[in-house]
C-alpha cells in the first residue's frame, strides 16, 4: 500500500509501511551489535530455528536465531544460561515486534575471550603478520628439533613417541614452559627467545594438548604472536586438537592440527627409509637375476651354436634337405603328368567335336529337322489356301449374276453386247438377246 498525502503534505503511514520503514532504519542504522544476557523462553521447533528472550535484571528483548546460524553453536543452550551474542537489530513486521537476529552465540566467558581473539586477529592481520611472504620454509631433513611446551604435559609425551617411532636418530632439545594460567604467555615467549639465542635447533615445535578456549588462551596473546613472527628458527604451531584455532597458528610458519601431527611433519620416516632399502634390495636382486639369466642365455646360445657345428647335425640337416628336394621333385612330376593328361583329354574332346562322322550326323539331324519344318509349313499353307478359296467361292456365289437369274431375273443385251437398262436404249427392228437361268432368247423389237 502507498502512503497517502494530505492537503498539508504531512505523510500518513499505513501500519505495514510504518513497520517496513522502521525495520529498514534499525537494520541500516544500528548494524551489528554484541551484547550479554540471560536466555529465557527458549523454543526450538522442528523447523530448526531458535526463538528466545535475552534479558538482564531490568529489560528484555526478543531474539531469533535461524537454522543456518545456530548450526555453528558449539554448546547446548538452556534457559538461564549467560551468553554473549553477535546480532543485527530488526523488526518482525507482521506483529511490529522489535527483535534481534542472532548470528553467533557463545557462553559469556568464552564469548568475551572470542571477542578479544577476533579483535587481536584483525589487528595483527592489518599489520601483515599473517602474510605468506613472512613464512619460513621448514628444513627437509632437520638436524635437531626444539620443543617449546610443558615438560609434564601429554603433548611432550606424544611428540617424543612419534619422533622415536619415525626417526630415533633425530636429536631433541626441550625448552620447558608454562602453557596455561597467568604468566604463561610470557613464559612461552621467553622459551622461544632462548631457542633463538642458542641456535642449537633448526626447527621449533610450539604447542600443547587440547583444552577449552580459556585453557589455550596463552597462545592467543600478542606477545606470543610477535615472538613467533620474530623467530629466526622456523616455527610449527601445534596447539590443541584439530578443531582448535589460535593466533599462534596464524603467525607460525606452519600449522599442525595436533602435536603428534607436528612431530610427523618435521621428522623423517625411517619406516619409509627401510622400505626404500628393501625396495633397492629387491631391485638389486632383480638386476642380478636378470644378469644371470642373460649369462645363462648366452651359454645356451653358445651350446646351440656348438651343436649346430657338429658333423652329424650337418649331415642330418643335409639329409632333411635332400628329402625335401625329393618330395618336391615327386610332387612336380605328378603335377606335370596331371597337366599333360588334362591337355590330352581336352584335345580328344576337341577332336571328337570336329570329327567328319560327327559333323555328318549333326548335318543329317539338321536336314531332318528342316524337312519336318518344310512339310509342316506346306501343310499349313495348303490348309490356309483351301480355306481362303472356299470363303472366296462363297462370296462369289453370293454376288454371281447366275444366282440372280435363278431367282427369275434376266439380262438383255443388244447385238453389240451392251446391257439394256432402259427402253430408251432400243428402237424398232433391233435384235435383243435375253439371258435366262437355263438358256437365252433372241427377239426383234416390233414396236
GROMACS .gro file of C-alpha atoms in nm:
model
  447
    1UNK     CA    1   0.000   0.000   0.000
    2UNK     CA    2   0.121   0.354  -0.072
    3UNK     CA    3   0.136   0.636   0.178
    4UNK     CA    4  -0.134   0.895   0.120
    5UNK     CA    5  -0.073   1.274   0.110
    6UNK     CA    6  -0.297   1.520   0.298
    7UNK     CA    7  -0.359   1.876   0.190
    8UNK     CA    8  -0.086   1.991   0.436
    9UNK     CA    9   0.164   1.744   0.276
   10UNK     CA   10   0.207   1.557   0.609
   11UNK     CA   11   0.285   1.191   0.533
   12UNK     CA   12   0.032   0.941   0.664
   13UNK     CA   13   0.167   0.582   0.701
   14UNK     CA   14  -0.019   0.260   0.691
   15UNK     CA   15   0.077   0.013   0.962
   16UNK     CA   16   0.257  -0.209   0.712
   17UNK     CA   17   0.457   0.073   0.558
   18UNK     CA   18   0.550   0.209   0.902
   19UNK     CA   19   0.679  -0.127   1.022
   20UNK     CA   20   0.874  -0.172   0.699
   21UNK     CA   21   1.030   0.174   0.735
   22UNK     CA   22   1.124   0.113   1.099
   23UNK     CA   23   1.278  -0.224   1.010
   24UNK     CA   24   1.499  -0.061   0.745
   25UNK     CA   25   1.607   0.211   0.990
   26UNK     CA   26   1.701  -0.046   1.257
   27UNK     CA   27   1.890  -0.270   1.018
   28UNK     CA   28   2.073   0.007   0.833
   29UNK     CA   29   2.149   0.247   1.117
   30UNK     CA   30   2.242   0.011   1.403
   31UNK     CA   31   2.426  -0.260   1.208
   32UNK     CA   32   2.586  -0.545   1.409
   33UNK     CA   33   2.597  -0.533   1.790
   34UNK     CA   34   2.747  -0.751   2.065
   35UNK     CA   35   2.558  -0.793   2.393
   36UNK     CA   36   2.548  -1.012   2.703
   37UNK     CA   37   2.229  -1.151   2.855
   38UNK     CA   38   2.045  -1.445   3.003
   39UNK     CA   39   1.847  -1.692   2.789
   40UNK     CA   40   1.476  -1.740   2.869
   41UNK     CA   41   1.164  -1.867   2.690
   42UNK     CA   42   1.388  -2.079   2.465
   43UNK     CA   43   1.195  -2.253   2.186
   44UNK     CA   44   1.342  -2.498   1.932
   45UNK     CA   45   1.064  -2.602   1.687
   46UNK     CA   46   1.103  -2.871   1.418
   47UNK     CA   47   1.186  -2.602   1.160
   48UNK     CA   48   1.535  -2.585   1.314
   49UNK     CA   49   1.512  -2.215   1.404
   50UNK     CA   50   1.554  -2.096   1.766
   51UNK     CA   51   1.336  -1.834   1.931
   52UNK     CA   52   1.411  -1.695   2.279
   53UNK     CA   53   1.428  -1.387   2.500
   54UNK     CA   54   1.757  -1.227   2.605
   55UNK     CA   55   1.726  -1.039   2.935
   56UNK     CA   56   1.911  -0.879   3.222
   57UNK     CA   57   1.779  -0.753   3.558
   58UNK     CA   58   1.600  -0.453   3.410
   59UNK     CA   59   1.494  -0.534   3.049
   60UNK     CA   60   1.446  -0.800   2.785
   61UNK     CA   61   1.439  -0.830   2.405
   62UNK     CA   62   1.301  -1.098   2.172
   63UNK     CA   63   1.551  -1.287   1.957
   64UNK     CA   64   1.555  -1.526   1.662
   65UNK     CA   65   1.846  -1.745   1.555
   66UNK     CA   66   1.786  -1.917   1.224
   67UNK     CA   67   1.893  -2.268   1.134
   68UNK     CA   68   2.191  -2.165   0.919
   69UNK     CA   69   2.345  -1.974   1.212
   70UNK     CA   70   2.260  -2.197   1.510
   71UNK     CA   71   2.434  -2.495   1.348
   72UNK     CA   72   2.764  -2.328   1.437
   73UNK     CA   73   2.685  -2.311   1.812
   74UNK     CA   74   2.925  -2.545   1.994
   75UNK     CA   75   2.733  -2.579   2.323
   76UNK     CA   76   2.377  -2.669   2.418
   77UNK     CA   77   2.187  -2.354   2.521
   78UNK     CA   78   1.930  -2.365   2.802
   79UNK     CA   79   1.711  -2.120   2.991
   80UNK     CA   80   1.917  -1.930   3.247
   81UNK     CA   81   2.246  -1.956   3.051
   82UNK     CA   82   2.452  -1.636   3.032
   83UNK     CA   83   2.563  -1.584   2.671
   84UNK     CA   84   2.749  -1.340   2.450
   85UNK     CA   85   2.576  -1.290   2.114
   86UNK     CA   86   2.652  -1.113   1.789
   87UNK     CA   87   2.329  -0.982   1.639
   88UNK     CA   88   2.157  -0.748   1.396
   89UNK     CA   89   1.864  -0.532   1.505
   90UNK     CA   90   1.544  -0.588   1.311
   91UNK     CA   91   1.165  -0.572   1.332
   92UNK     CA   92   0.915  -0.853   1.279
   93UNK     CA   93   0.674  -0.659   1.058
   94UNK     CA   94   0.354  -0.872   1.091
   95UNK     CA   95   0.342  -0.809   1.469
   96UNK     CA   96   0.552  -0.494   1.492
   97UNK     CA   97   0.787  -0.667   1.740
   98UNK     CA   98   1.138  -0.527   1.779
   99UNK     CA   99   1.381  -0.821   1.781
  100UNK     CA  100   1.742  -0.932   1.739
  101UNK     CA  101   1.858  -1.165   1.460
  102UNK     CA  102   2.138  -1.366   1.627
  103UNK     CA  103   2.436  -1.457   1.406
  104UNK     CA  104   2.672  -1.601   1.670
  105UNK     CA  105   2.628  -1.727   2.027
  106UNK     CA  106   2.883  -1.832   2.291
  107UNK     CA  107   2.885  -1.880   2.668
  108UNK     CA  108   2.960  -1.546   2.828
  109UNK     CA  109   3.315  -1.626   2.945
  110UNK     CA  110   3.423  -1.789   2.620
  111UNK     CA  111   3.236  -1.526   2.428
  112UNK     CA  112   3.437  -1.242   2.574
  113UNK     CA  113   3.758  -1.428   2.501
  114UNK     CA  114   3.637  -1.497   2.149
  115UNK     CA  115   3.568  -1.128   2.101
  116UNK     CA  116   3.921  -1.044   2.217
  117UNK     CA  117   4.052  -1.316   1.984
  118UNK     CA  118   3.874  -1.163   1.685
  119UNK     CA  119   3.996  -0.813   1.770
  120UNK     CA  120   4.361  -0.921   1.802
  121UNK     CA  121   4.334  -1.132   1.488
  122UNK     CA  122   4.206  -0.835   1.287
  123UNK     CA  123   4.474  -0.607   1.431
  124UNK     CA  124   4.764  -0.842   1.352
  125UNK     CA  125   4.624  -0.921   1.010
  126UNK     CA  126   4.607  -0.548   0.936
  127UNK     CA  127   4.978  -0.524   1.021
  128UNK     CA  128   5.052  -0.803   0.773
  129UNK     CA  129   5.185  -1.051   1.032
  130UNK     CA  130   4.985  -1.333   0.869
  131UNK     CA  131   5.132  -1.270   0.523
  132UNK     CA  132   5.259  -1.574   0.338
  133UNK     CA  133   5.574  -1.387   0.241
  134UNK     CA  134   5.685  -1.394   0.607
  135UNK     CA  135   5.661  -1.773   0.631
  136UNK     CA  136   5.996  -1.954   0.652
  137UNK     CA  137   6.033  -2.295   0.489
  138UNK     CA  138   6.092  -2.599   0.708
  139UNK     CA  139   6.422  -2.787   0.663
  140UNK     CA  140   6.382  -3.101   0.455
  141UNK     CA  141   6.595  -3.306   0.697
  142UNK     CA  142   6.620  -3.136   1.041
  143UNK     CA  143   6.943  -3.195   1.233
  144UNK     CA  144   6.792  -3.111   1.573
  145UNK     CA  145   6.435  -3.036   1.685
  146UNK     CA  146   6.336  -2.795   1.961
  147UNK     CA  147   6.012  -2.839   2.158
  148UNK     CA  148   5.854  -2.547   2.342
  149UNK     CA  149   5.586  -2.695   2.574
  150UNK     CA  150   5.520  -2.812   2.929
  151UNK     CA  151   5.767  -3.074   3.045
  152UNK     CA  152   5.484  -3.260   3.224
  153UNK     CA  153   5.216  -3.231   2.957
  154UNK     CA  154   5.073  -3.503   2.734
  155UNK     CA  155   5.180  -3.309   2.425
  156UNK     CA  156   5.551  -3.365   2.500
  157UNK     CA  157   5.488  -3.735   2.551
  158UNK     CA  158   5.302  -3.762   2.216
  159UNK     CA  159   5.574  -3.571   2.027
  160UNK     CA  160   5.857  -3.783   2.166
  161UNK     CA  161   5.671  -4.107   2.092
  162UNK     CA  162   5.621  -4.009   1.729
  163UNK     CA  163   5.983  -3.899   1.685
  164UNK     CA  164   6.111  -4.219   1.848
  165UNK     CA  165   5.895  -4.429   1.616
  166UNK     CA  166   5.974  -4.243   1.295
  167UNK     CA  167   6.336  -4.131   1.339
  168UNK     CA  168   6.509  -4.243   1.662
  169UNK     CA  169   6.837  -4.082   1.550
  170UNK     CA  170   6.693  -3.728   1.543
  171UNK     CA  171   6.823  -3.521   1.844
  172UNK     CA  172   6.563  -3.332   2.052
  173UNK     CA  173   6.603  -3.025   2.278
  174UNK     CA  174   6.320  -2.942   2.519
  175UNK     CA  175   6.254  -2.581   2.622
  176UNK     CA  176   6.009  -2.623   2.912
  177UNK     CA  177   5.749  -2.353   2.968
  178UNK     CA  178   5.414  -2.284   3.125
  179UNK     CA  179   5.129  -2.334   2.879
  180UNK     CA  180   4.831  -2.227   3.093
  181UNK     CA  181   4.742  -1.969   3.355
  182UNK     CA  182   4.877  -1.630   3.450
  183UNK     CA  183   5.226  -1.561   3.312
  184UNK     CA  184   5.206  -1.849   3.059
  185UNK     CA  185   5.227  -1.619   2.757
  186UNK     CA  186   5.546  -1.453   2.886
  187UNK     CA  187   5.693  -1.796   2.967
  188UNK     CA  188   5.623  -1.921   2.611
  189UNK     CA  189   5.777  -1.609   2.455
  190UNK     CA  190   6.089  -1.646   2.673
  191UNK     CA  191   6.131  -2.013   2.576
  192UNK     CA  192   6.116  -1.922   2.206
  193UNK     CA  193   6.368  -1.646   2.272
  194UNK     CA  194   6.608  -1.892   2.442
  195UNK     CA  195   6.591  -2.128   2.149
  196UNK     CA  196   6.676  -1.845   1.908
  197UNK     CA  197   6.960  -1.724   2.130
  198UNK     CA  198   7.121  -2.070   2.149
  199UNK     CA  199   7.075  -2.151   1.778
  200UNK     CA  200   7.108  -2.522   1.852
  201UNK     CA  201   6.791  -2.628   1.664
  202UNK     CA  202   6.681  -2.575   1.304
  203UNK     CA  203   6.306  -2.612   1.370
  204UNK     CA  204   6.077  -2.544   1.670
  205UNK     CA  205   5.752  -2.711   1.773
  206UNK     CA  206   5.546  -2.472   1.989
  207UNK     CA  207   5.228  -2.610   2.140
  208UNK     CA  208   5.031  -2.803   2.398
  209UNK     CA  209   4.742  -3.051   2.424
  210UNK     CA  210   4.372  -2.973   2.391
  211UNK     CA  211   4.152  -2.776   2.627
  212UNK     CA  212   3.894  -2.500   2.645
  213UNK     CA  213   3.938  -2.161   2.487
  214UNK     CA  214   4.047  -2.027   2.826
  215UNK     CA  215   4.300  -2.310   2.867
  216UNK     CA  216   4.454  -2.230   2.528
  217UNK     CA  217   4.446  -1.853   2.576
  218UNK     CA  218   4.820  -1.810   2.633
  219UNK     CA  219   4.870  -1.892   2.261
  220UNK     CA  220   4.631  -1.609   2.172
  221UNK     CA  221   4.835  -1.342   2.350
  222UNK     CA  222   5.000  -1.071   2.141
  223UNK     CA  223   5.344  -1.122   2.298
  224UNK     CA  224   5.349  -1.486   2.184
  225UNK     CA  225   5.236  -1.391   1.833
  226UNK     CA  226   5.505  -1.125   1.789
  227UNK     CA  227   5.776  -1.353   1.933
  228UNK     CA  228   5.686  -1.627   1.682
  229UNK     CA  229   5.698  -1.378   1.393
  230UNK     CA  230   6.040  -1.253   1.510
  231UNK     CA  231   6.185  -1.605   1.544
  232UNK     CA  232   6.475  -1.682   1.312
  233UNK     CA  233   6.406  -2.053   1.354
  234UNK     CA  234   6.105  -2.187   1.159
  235UNK     CA  235   5.814  -2.245   1.399
  236UNK     CA  236   5.549  -2.519   1.374
  237UNK     CA  237   5.236  -2.433   1.576
  238UNK     CA  238   5.077  -2.741   1.737
  239UNK     CA  239   4.813  -2.621   1.980
  240UNK     CA  240   4.523  -2.838   2.096
  241UNK     CA  241   4.312  -3.054   1.869
  242UNK     CA  242   4.243  -3.015   1.501
  243UNK     CA  243   3.931  -2.800   1.564
  244UNK     CA  244   4.119  -2.559   1.791
  245UNK     CA  245   4.249  -2.243   1.623
  246UNK     CA  246   4.477  -1.988   1.792
  247UNK     CA  247   4.660  -1.670   1.696
  248UNK     CA  248   4.982  -1.873   1.710
  249UNK     CA  249   4.851  -2.085   1.422
  250UNK     CA  250   4.816  -1.777   1.200
  251UNK     CA  251   5.163  -1.631   1.267
  252UNK     CA  252   5.357  -1.961   1.270
  253UNK     CA  253   5.541  -2.072   0.959
  254UNK     CA  254   5.340  -2.396   0.953
  255UNK     CA  255   5.029  -2.505   1.147
  256UNK     CA  256   4.991  -2.867   1.255
  257UNK     CA  257   4.648  -2.989   1.369
  258UNK     CA  258   4.794  -3.171   1.674
  259UNK     CA  259   5.130  -3.208   1.850
  260UNK     CA  260   5.163  -3.561   1.711
  261UNK     CA  261   5.098  -3.431   1.361
  262UNK     CA  262   5.373  -3.170   1.409
  263UNK     CA  263   5.621  -3.443   1.503
  264UNK     CA  264   5.527  -3.642   1.192
  265UNK     CA  265   5.554  -3.331   0.979
  266UNK     CA  266   5.916  -3.249   1.066
  267UNK     CA  267   6.062  -3.599   1.118
  268UNK     CA  268   6.199  -3.836   0.864
  269UNK     CA  269   6.002  -4.154   0.836
  270UNK     CA  270   6.264  -4.425   0.891
  271UNK     CA  271   5.998  -4.679   0.807
  272UNK     CA  272   5.994  -4.521   0.467
  273UNK     CA  273   6.373  -4.539   0.454
  274UNK     CA  274   6.356  -4.907   0.547
  275UNK     CA  275   6.102  -4.960   0.273
  276UNK     CA  276   6.332  -4.780   0.029
  277UNK     CA  277   6.625  -5.004   0.134
  278UNK     CA  278   6.405  -5.310   0.091
  279UNK     CA  279   6.297  -5.179  -0.246
  280UNK     CA  280   6.657  -5.121  -0.352
  281UNK     CA  281   6.743  -5.472  -0.235
  282UNK     CA  282   6.463  -5.613  -0.444
  283UNK     CA  283   6.582  -5.408  -0.740
  284UNK     CA  284   6.937  -5.538  -0.692
  285UNK     CA  285   6.810  -5.895  -0.677
  286UNK     CA  286   6.608  -5.835  -0.988
  287UNK     CA  287   6.913  -5.693  -1.168
  288UNK     CA  288   7.126  -5.990  -1.058
  289UNK     CA  289   6.861  -6.237  -1.170
  290UNK     CA  290   6.838  -6.054  -1.500
  291UNK     CA  291   7.218  -6.056  -1.536
  292UNK     CA  292   7.245  -6.427  -1.452
  293UNK     CA  293   6.957  -6.508  -1.685
  294UNK     CA  294   7.138  -6.320  -1.961
  295UNK     CA  295   7.461  -6.509  -1.899
  296UNK     CA  296   7.270  -6.836  -1.891
  297UNK     CA  297   7.101  -6.749  -2.218
  298UNK     CA  298   7.440  -6.672  -2.369
  299UNK     CA  299   7.575  -7.012  -2.254
  300UNK     CA  300   7.272  -7.186  -2.402
  301UNK     CA  301   7.322  -6.993  -2.726
  302UNK     CA  302   7.685  -7.095  -2.746
  303UNK     CA  303   7.585  -7.456  -2.678
  304UNK     CA  304   7.334  -7.437  -2.961
  305UNK     CA  305   7.598  -7.295  -3.192
  306UNK     CA  306   7.835  -7.577  -3.096
  307UNK     CA  307   7.564  -7.834  -3.156
  308UNK     CA  308   7.487  -7.685  -3.497
  309UNK     CA  309   7.857  -7.725  -3.597
  310UNK     CA  310   7.860  -8.100  -3.515
  311UNK     CA  311   7.910  -8.318  -3.835
  312UNK     CA  312   7.612  -8.538  -3.751
  313UNK     CA  313   7.391  -8.231  -3.716
  314UNK     CA  314   7.504  -8.100  -4.052
  315UNK     CA  315   7.458  -8.447  -4.206
  316UNK     CA  316   7.107  -8.466  -4.064
  317UNK     CA  317   7.029  -8.122  -4.199
  318UNK     CA  318   7.157  -8.217  -4.546
  319UNK     CA  319   6.961  -8.543  -4.540
  320UNK     CA  320   6.648  -8.350  -4.443
  321UNK     CA  321   6.716  -8.105  -4.725
  322UNK     CA  322   6.761  -8.396  -4.967
  323UNK     CA  323   6.431  -8.548  -4.854
  324UNK     CA  324   6.259  -8.217  -4.906
  325UNK     CA  325   6.404  -8.188  -5.261
  326UNK     CA  326   6.299  -8.544  -5.341
  327UNK     CA  327   5.946  -8.479  -5.222
  328UNK     CA  328   5.936  -8.155  -5.416
  329UNK     CA  329   6.055  -8.331  -5.736
  330UNK     CA  330   5.800  -8.608  -5.693
  331UNK     CA  331   5.522  -8.354  -5.649
  332UNK     CA  332   5.646  -8.169  -5.959
  333UNK     CA  333   5.643  -8.489  -6.171
  334UNK     CA  334   5.291  -8.573  -6.056
  335UNK     CA  335   5.179  -8.225  -6.138
  336UNK     CA  336   5.347  -8.235  -6.481
  337UNK     CA  337   5.184  -8.571  -6.569
  338UNK     CA  338   4.850  -8.445  -6.449
  339UNK     CA  339   4.881  -8.136  -6.665
  340UNK     CA  340   4.972  -8.346  -6.974
  341UNK     CA  341   4.679  -8.579  -6.914
  342UNK     CA  342   4.443  -8.286  -6.889
  343UNK     CA  343   4.585  -8.148  -7.215
  344UNK     CA  344   4.531  -8.485  -7.391
  345UNK     CA  345   4.175  -8.507  -7.261
  346UNK     CA  346   4.096  -8.158  -7.387
  347UNK     CA  347   4.248  -8.246  -7.731
  348UNK     CA  348   4.041  -8.567  -7.751
  349UNK     CA  349   3.727  -8.376  -7.671
  350UNK     CA  350   3.802  -8.114  -7.937
  351UNK     CA  351   3.883  -8.387  -8.194
  352UNK     CA  352   3.556  -8.563  -8.119
  353UNK     CA  353   3.370  -8.238  -8.165
  354UNK     CA  354   3.528  -8.180  -8.513
  355UNK     CA  355   3.509  -8.546  -8.642
  356UNK     CA  356   3.352  -8.583  -9.004
  357UNK     CA  357   3.115  -8.855  -8.883
  358UNK     CA  358   3.003  -8.634  -8.601
  359UNK     CA  359   2.966  -8.342  -8.840
  360UNK     CA  360   2.765  -8.557  -9.088
  361UNK     CA  361   2.544  -8.679  -8.809
  362UNK     CA  362   2.479  -8.326  -8.695
  363UNK     CA  363   2.403  -8.217  -9.059
  364UNK     CA  364   2.161  -8.510  -9.104
  365UNK     CA  365   1.983  -8.417  -8.786
  366UNK     CA  366   1.959  -8.059  -8.904
  367UNK     CA  367   1.829  -8.175  -9.251
  368UNK     CA  368   1.564  -8.395  -9.095
  369UNK     CA  369   1.450  -8.111  -8.874
  370UNK     CA  370   1.442  -7.879  -9.181
  371UNK     CA  371   1.231  -8.133  -9.381
  372UNK     CA  372   0.986  -8.163  -9.095
  373UNK     CA  373   0.960  -7.788  -9.072
  374UNK     CA  374   0.910  -7.761  -9.455
  375UNK     CA  375   0.633  -8.023  -9.463
  376UNK     CA  376   0.465  -7.859  -9.169
  377UNK     CA  377   0.487  -7.522  -9.343
  378UNK     CA  378   0.342  -7.666  -9.677
  379UNK     CA  379   0.056  -7.828  -9.494
  380UNK     CA  380  -0.024  -7.504  -9.318
  381UNK     CA  381  -0.002  -7.309  -9.649
  382UNK     CA  382  -0.238  -7.556  -9.833
  383UNK     CA  383  -0.482  -7.553  -9.546
  384UNK     CA  384  -0.485  -7.175  -9.541
  385UNK     CA  385  -0.525  -7.154  -9.923
  386UNK     CA  386  -0.816  -7.403  -9.926
  387UNK     CA  387  -0.984  -7.209  -9.651
  388UNK     CA  388  -0.941  -6.882  -9.837
  389UNK     CA  389  -1.069  -7.039 -10.167
  390UNK     CA  390  -1.381  -7.169 -10.000
  391UNK     CA  391  -1.451  -6.832  -9.848
  392UNK     CA  392  -1.395  -6.659 -10.189
  393UNK     CA  393  -1.629  -6.907 -10.369
  394UNK     CA  394  -1.890  -6.846 -10.108
  395UNK     CA  395  -1.861  -6.470 -10.156
  396UNK     CA  396  -1.859  -6.511 -10.541
  397UNK     CA  397  -2.167  -6.725 -10.528
  398UNK     CA  398  -2.336  -6.459 -10.327
  399UNK     CA  399  -2.277  -6.187 -10.594
  400UNK     CA  400  -2.292  -6.407 -10.911
  401UNK     CA  401  -2.544  -6.292 -11.189
  402UNK     CA  402  -2.635  -6.656 -11.249
  403UNK     CA  403  -2.762  -6.681 -10.898
  404UNK     CA  404  -2.976  -6.374 -10.967
  405UNK     CA  405  -3.111  -6.528 -11.288
  406UNK     CA  406  -3.208  -6.835 -11.093
  407UNK     CA  407  -3.443  -6.626 -10.885
  408UNK     CA  408  -3.645  -6.519 -11.207
  409UNK     CA  409  -3.443  -6.230 -11.325
  410UNK     CA  410  -3.288  -6.192 -11.678
  411UNK     CA  411  -3.023  -5.986 -11.859
  412UNK     CA  412  -3.094  -5.826 -12.201
  413UNK     CA  413  -2.824  -5.709 -12.442
  414UNK     CA  414  -2.829  -5.567 -12.796
  415UNK     CA  415  -2.634  -5.703 -13.091
  416UNK     CA  416  -2.331  -5.521 -12.967
  417UNK     CA  417  -2.347  -5.696 -12.632
  418UNK     CA  418  -2.440  -5.387 -12.438
  419UNK     CA  419  -2.674  -5.442 -12.146
  420UNK     CA  420  -3.017  -5.276 -12.196
  421UNK     CA  421  -3.114  -5.095 -11.877
  422UNK     CA  422  -3.384  -4.867 -12.027
  423UNK     CA  423  -3.649  -4.882 -12.307
  424UNK     CA  424  -3.499  -4.570 -12.449
  425UNK     CA  425  -3.187  -4.767 -12.546
  426UNK     CA  426  -3.375  -4.974 -12.822
  427UNK     CA  427  -3.568  -4.892 -13.136
  428UNK     CA  428  -3.792  -5.079 -13.375
  429UNK     CA  429  -3.612  -5.354 -13.563
  430UNK     CA  430  -3.329  -5.404 -13.301
  431UNK     CA  431  -3.240  -5.761 -13.222
  432UNK     CA  432  -3.222  -5.830 -12.845
  433UNK     CA  433  -3.062  -6.120 -12.666
  434UNK     CA  434  -3.219  -6.212 -12.328
  435UNK     CA  435  -3.016  -6.428 -12.091
  436UNK     CA  436  -3.219  -6.657 -11.861
  437UNK     CA  437  -3.117  -6.902 -11.595
  438UNK     CA  438  -3.137  -7.203 -11.822
  439UNK     CA  439  -3.077  -7.050 -12.170
  440UNK     CA  440  -3.104  -6.747 -12.397
  441UNK     CA  441  -3.397  -6.596 -12.601
  442UNK     CA  442  -3.343  -6.377 -12.906
  443UNK     CA  443  -3.618  -6.130 -13.009
  444UNK     CA  444  -3.676  -5.844 -13.253
  445UNK     CA  445  -3.831  -5.514 -13.142
  446UNK     CA  446  -4.151  -5.461 -13.341
  447UNK     CA  447  -4.281  -5.155 -13.160
   0.00000   0.00000   0.00000
